[in-house]
Amino acid sequence: NAGVTQTPKFRILKIGQSMTLQCAQDMNHNYMYWYRQDPGMGLKLIYYSVGAGITDKGEVPNGYNVSRSTTEDFPLRLELAAPSQTSVYFCASGEFTESNQPQHFGDGTRLSIL
Amino acid sequence: GEDVEQSLFLSVREGDSSVINCTYTDSSSTYLYWYKQEPGAGLQLLTYIFSNMDMKQDQRLTVLLNKKDKHLSLRIADTQTGDSAIYFCAETPLSGGYNKLIFGAGTRLAVHP
């Protein structure tokens, strides 16, 4: 059982380049999330999805886009990379039920924009 | 507003107990979580407590919740070098609607011999 898988693990981009961070989960979770983690800060929610075909903005969505064509995959796209987007990006999945269903996290993608 | 605060650093001697503290602002929070992050890894759920509980014990971990003061603590008994990591407190506000998690900035625990 792989859980949440993120690729790539590391990436260096030039300003203005674009890229897609991949995220896949095999737990059949409906809810998926993208967070960024800046040094000395907690995780900030970028986008989330409550099911295939449905996405919505989190706290810090500017400069990013997402899509959710399948339950398993939730890619995050940076269209015009900026230095402020240098961060560690985490994908998570979970469920939202009356009983506790905590979020499960991937190992992260470390992205540097130079 | 929603905010979670933690102290940034804690240093303990191996074998001693560690206590990591957290305060939160949203009194509607249903669940409160402790996550552990080891270097280069994602967040691993350690334990959680439901808001109508005062205490939860799980092997070496004890979670205490003071709902009146909105204070959460994580006690690690017999702290080992493998416990060195960043510990995040997180809350789930009732108003989230999508299992929203609000994270603190994390407490870096250093365990020395």
Coordinates of C-alpha atoms in Angstrom, one line a residue:
Chain A
N1 CA 0.0 0.0 0.0
A2 CA 1.9 3.1 -1.2
G3 CA -0.4 5.7 0.4
V4 CA 0.3 9.2 -1.1
T5 CA 3.0 9.4 -3.7
Q6 CA 4.5 12.7 -4.9
T7 CA 6.9 13.2 -7.8
P8 CA 9.4 14.7 -8.3
K9 CA 11.1 14.8 -4.9
F10 CA 13.3 17.7 -5.9
R11 CA 13.2 20.3 -8.7
I12 CA 15.0 23.5 -9.6
L13 CA 13.2 25.9 -12.0
K14 CA 14.1 29.2 -13.6
I15 CA 11.9 32.2 -13.2
G16 CA 9.0 32.1 -15.7
Q17 CA 9.2 28.3 -16.3
S18 CA 6.2 26.1 -15.7
M19 CA 5.9 22.6 -14.2
T20 CA 3.4 20.2 -12.8
L21 CA 3.8 18.5 -9.4
Q22 CA 2.2 15.1 -9.4
C23 CA 0.3 13.5 -6.6
A24 CA -1.4 10.1 -6.5
Q25 CA -3.1 8.2 -3.7
D26 CA -4.3 4.6 -3.6
M27 CA -6.6 4.7 -0.6
N28 CA -9.7 5.7 -2.6
H29 CA -10.0 8.9 -0.6
N30 CA -12.3 11.5 -2.0
Y31 CA -10.6 14.5 -0.4
M32 CA -7.2 15.6 -1.6
Y33 CA -5.1 18.7 -0.6
W34 CA -2.0 20.6 -1.7
Y35 CA 0.0 22.5 1.0
R36 CA 3.2 24.5 0.9
Q37 CA 5.6 24.6 3.8
D38 CA 7.9 27.6 4.1
P39 CA 10.8 27.7 6.6
G40 CA 9.7 28.2 10.2
M41 CA 6.0 28.2 9.2
G42 CA 3.2 25.7 9.4
L43 CA 1.6 24.3 6.3
K44 CA -0.6 26.6 4.3
L45 CA -3.4 25.2 2.1
I46 CA -3.1 26.0 -1.6
Y47 CA -6.0 24.1 -3.2
Y48 CA -8.2 21.2 -2.2
S49 CA -10.6 18.8 -3.9
V50 CA -13.6 17.0 -2.4
G51 CA -14.0 14.6 -5.3
A52 CA -13.2 14.0 -9.0
G53 CA -14.1 17.1 -11.0
I54 CA -14.4 19.4 -8.0
T55 CA -11.6 21.7 -6.8
D56 CA -11.6 24.8 -4.7
K57 CA -9.1 27.4 -3.5
G58 CA -7.4 27.3 -0.1
E59 CA -5.5 30.1 1.7
V60 CA -2.8 30.7 -0.8
P61 CA -3.9 29.8 -4.3
N62 CA -2.4 32.6 -6.4
G63 CA 0.1 31.4 -9.0
Y64 CA -1.2 27.8 -8.9
N65 CA -3.8 25.7 -10.7
V66 CA -5.1 22.2 -10.1
S67 CA -7.3 19.6 -11.7
R68 CA -8.9 16.4 -10.5
S69 CA -10.0 14.2 -13.4
T70 CA -9.7 11.0 -11.4
T71 CA -10.1 10.0 -7.7
E72 CA -6.5 8.9 -7.5
D73 CA -4.6 11.9 -9.0
F74 CA -4.4 15.6 -8.1
P75 CA -1.7 17.5 -10.0
L76 CA -0.6 21.0 -9.0
R77 CA 0.6 23.3 -11.8
L78 CA 2.8 26.3 -11.6
E79 CA 2.4 28.4 -14.8
L80 CA 5.0 31.2 -14.4
A81 CA 7.4 30.2 -11.6
A82 CA 8.4 33.0 -9.2
P83 CA 11.0 33.0 -6.5
S84 CA 8.2 33.4 -3.9
Q85 CA 7.1 29.9 -4.9
T86 CA 10.3 28.3 -3.6
S87 CA 9.0 26.0 -0.9
V88 CA 8.3 22.4 0.0
Y89 CA 5.0 21.2 -1.4
F90 CA 3.0 18.5 0.3
C91 CA 0.0 16.6 -1.0
A92 CA -2.4 14.9 1.3
S93 CA -5.6 12.8 1.1
G94 CA -8.3 11.9 3.5
E95 CA -12.0 11.6 4.0
F96 CA -14.6 13.8 5.8
T97 CA -16.9 11.7 7.9
E98 CA -18.4 12.0 11.3
S99 CA -15.7 9.8 12.7
N100 CA -12.1 11.0 12.7
Q101 CA -10.4 10.6 9.4
P102 CA -7.0 12.2 9.5
Q103 CA -5.1 13.4 6.5
H104 CA -2.3 11.2 5.0
F105 CA 0.7 13.1 3.6
G106 CA 3.2 12.4 0.9
D107 CA 6.9 12.9 1.4
G108 CA 6.9 16.3 -0.3
T109 CA 8.4 18.0 -3.4
R110 CA 11.2 20.4 -2.7
L111 CA 11.1 23.2 -5.3
S112 CA 13.6 26.0 -5.8
I113 CA 13.0 28.9 -8.2
L114 CA 16.1 30.7 -9.3
Chain B
G1 CA -9.9 34.0 13.6
E2 CA -8.1 30.7 13.4
D3 CA -4.6 30.5 14.7
V4 CA -2.4 27.8 16.2
E5 CA 0.8 28.7 18.1
Q6 CA 3.7 26.6 19.3
S7 CA 7.1 27.3 20.7
L8 CA 9.8 26.7 18.0
F9 CA 12.4 24.7 19.9
L10 CA 12.8 22.2 22.7
S11 CA 15.9 20.4 23.8
V12 CA 15.8 17.4 26.1
R13 CA 18.2 14.8 27.4
E14 CA 17.7 11.2 26.2
G15 CA 15.5 9.3 28.7
D16 CA 13.8 12.4 30.0
S17 CA 10.2 13.4 29.3
S18 CA 9.4 16.0 26.6
V19 CA 6.4 18.3 26.7
I20 CA 5.4 20.2 23.6
N21 CA 2.8 22.8 24.0
C22 CA 0.2 24.4 21.7
T23 CA -2.5 27.0 21.9
Y24 CA -5.3 27.4 19.5
T25 CA -8.0 30.1 19.0
D26 CA -11.0 28.3 17.4
S27 CA -13.2 26.9 20.2
S28 CA -15.3 25.1 17.7
S29 CA -12.5 22.7 16.8
T30 CA -13.6 19.1 16.8
Y31 CA -10.4 17.2 16.6
L32 CA -6.8 18.3 17.5
Y33 CA -3.9 16.5 16.1
W34 CA -0.2 16.0 16.6
Y35 CA 1.9 15.3 13.5
K36 CA 5.6 14.4 13.4
Q37 CA 7.9 15.4 10.6
E38 CA 11.4 13.8 10.3
P39 CA 14.0 15.3 8.0
G40 CA 13.2 15.0 4.4
A41 CA 9.9 13.3 5.0
G42 CA 6.2 14.2 5.0
L43 CA 4.0 14.6 8.1
Q44 CA 3.1 11.4 10.0
L45 CA 0.1 11.4 12.2
L46 CA 1.2 10.6 15.8
T47 CA -2.1 10.9 17.7
Y48 CA -5.2 13.0 18.0
I49 CA -7.8 13.9 20.6
F50 CA -11.5 14.6 20.2
S51 CA -12.5 18.0 21.7
N52 CA -14.8 16.4 24.4
M53 CA -11.8 14.5 25.9
D54 CA -9.3 15.8 28.5
M55 CA -6.6 13.2 28.0
K56 CA -5.5 10.5 25.7
Q57 CA -2.6 8.0 26.3
D58 CA -1.0 6.0 23.6
Q59 CA 2.1 4.1 24.7
R60 CA 4.8 6.7 25.4
L61 CA 2.5 9.6 24.2
T62 CA 0.1 11.5 26.4
V63 CA -2.1 14.2 25.0
L64 CA -3.7 16.7 27.4
L65 CA -6.4 19.1 26.3
N66 CA -7.6 22.1 28.3
K67 CA -10.5 23.3 26.4
K68 CA -11.2 26.3 28.6
D69 CA -7.7 27.7 28.0
K70 CA -7.5 26.3 24.4
H71 CA -4.3 24.6 25.3
L72 CA -3.0 21.3 24.0
S73 CA 0.1 19.4 25.0
L74 CA 2.0 16.4 23.9
R75 CA 4.1 14.5 26.4
I76 CA 6.7 12.0 25.2
A77 CA 7.9 9.7 28.0
D78 CA 11.4 8.3 27.9
T79 CA 12.4 10.4 25.0
Q80 CA 14.8 8.7 22.5
T81 CA 17.1 10.1 19.8
G82 CA 14.6 8.7 17.2
D83 CA 12.1 11.2 18.6
S84 CA 14.2 14.1 17.2
A85 CA 11.9 15.8 14.7
I86 CA 9.5 18.7 14.2
Y87 CA 6.1 18.3 15.9
F88 CA 3.1 20.0 14.5
C89 CA -0.1 20.8 16.3
A90 CA -3.2 21.1 14.1
E91 CA -6.9 21.8 14.7
T92 CA -10.0 21.0 12.6
P93 CA -12.4 24.0 12.9
L94 CA -16.0 23.1 12.7
S95 CA -16.5 25.7 10.0
G96 CA -14.0 24.1 7.7
G97 CA -16.4 21.9 5.7
Y98 CA -13.6 20.0 4.0
N99 CA -11.8 18.6 6.9
K100 CA -9.8 21.7 7.0
L101 CA -6.6 21.6 9.1
I102 CA -4.9 24.7 10.6
F103 CA -1.3 24.0 11.5
G104 CA 1.1 25.6 14.0
A105 CA 4.6 26.5 12.9
G106 CA 6.0 23.3 14.4
T107 CA 8.3 22.6 17.4
R108 CA 11.7 21.3 16.7
L109 CA 12.6 18.7 19.3
A110 CA 16.3 17.9 19.8
V111 CA 17.2 15.0 21.9
H112 CA 20.8 14.9 23.2
P113 CA 22.7 12.2 25.1

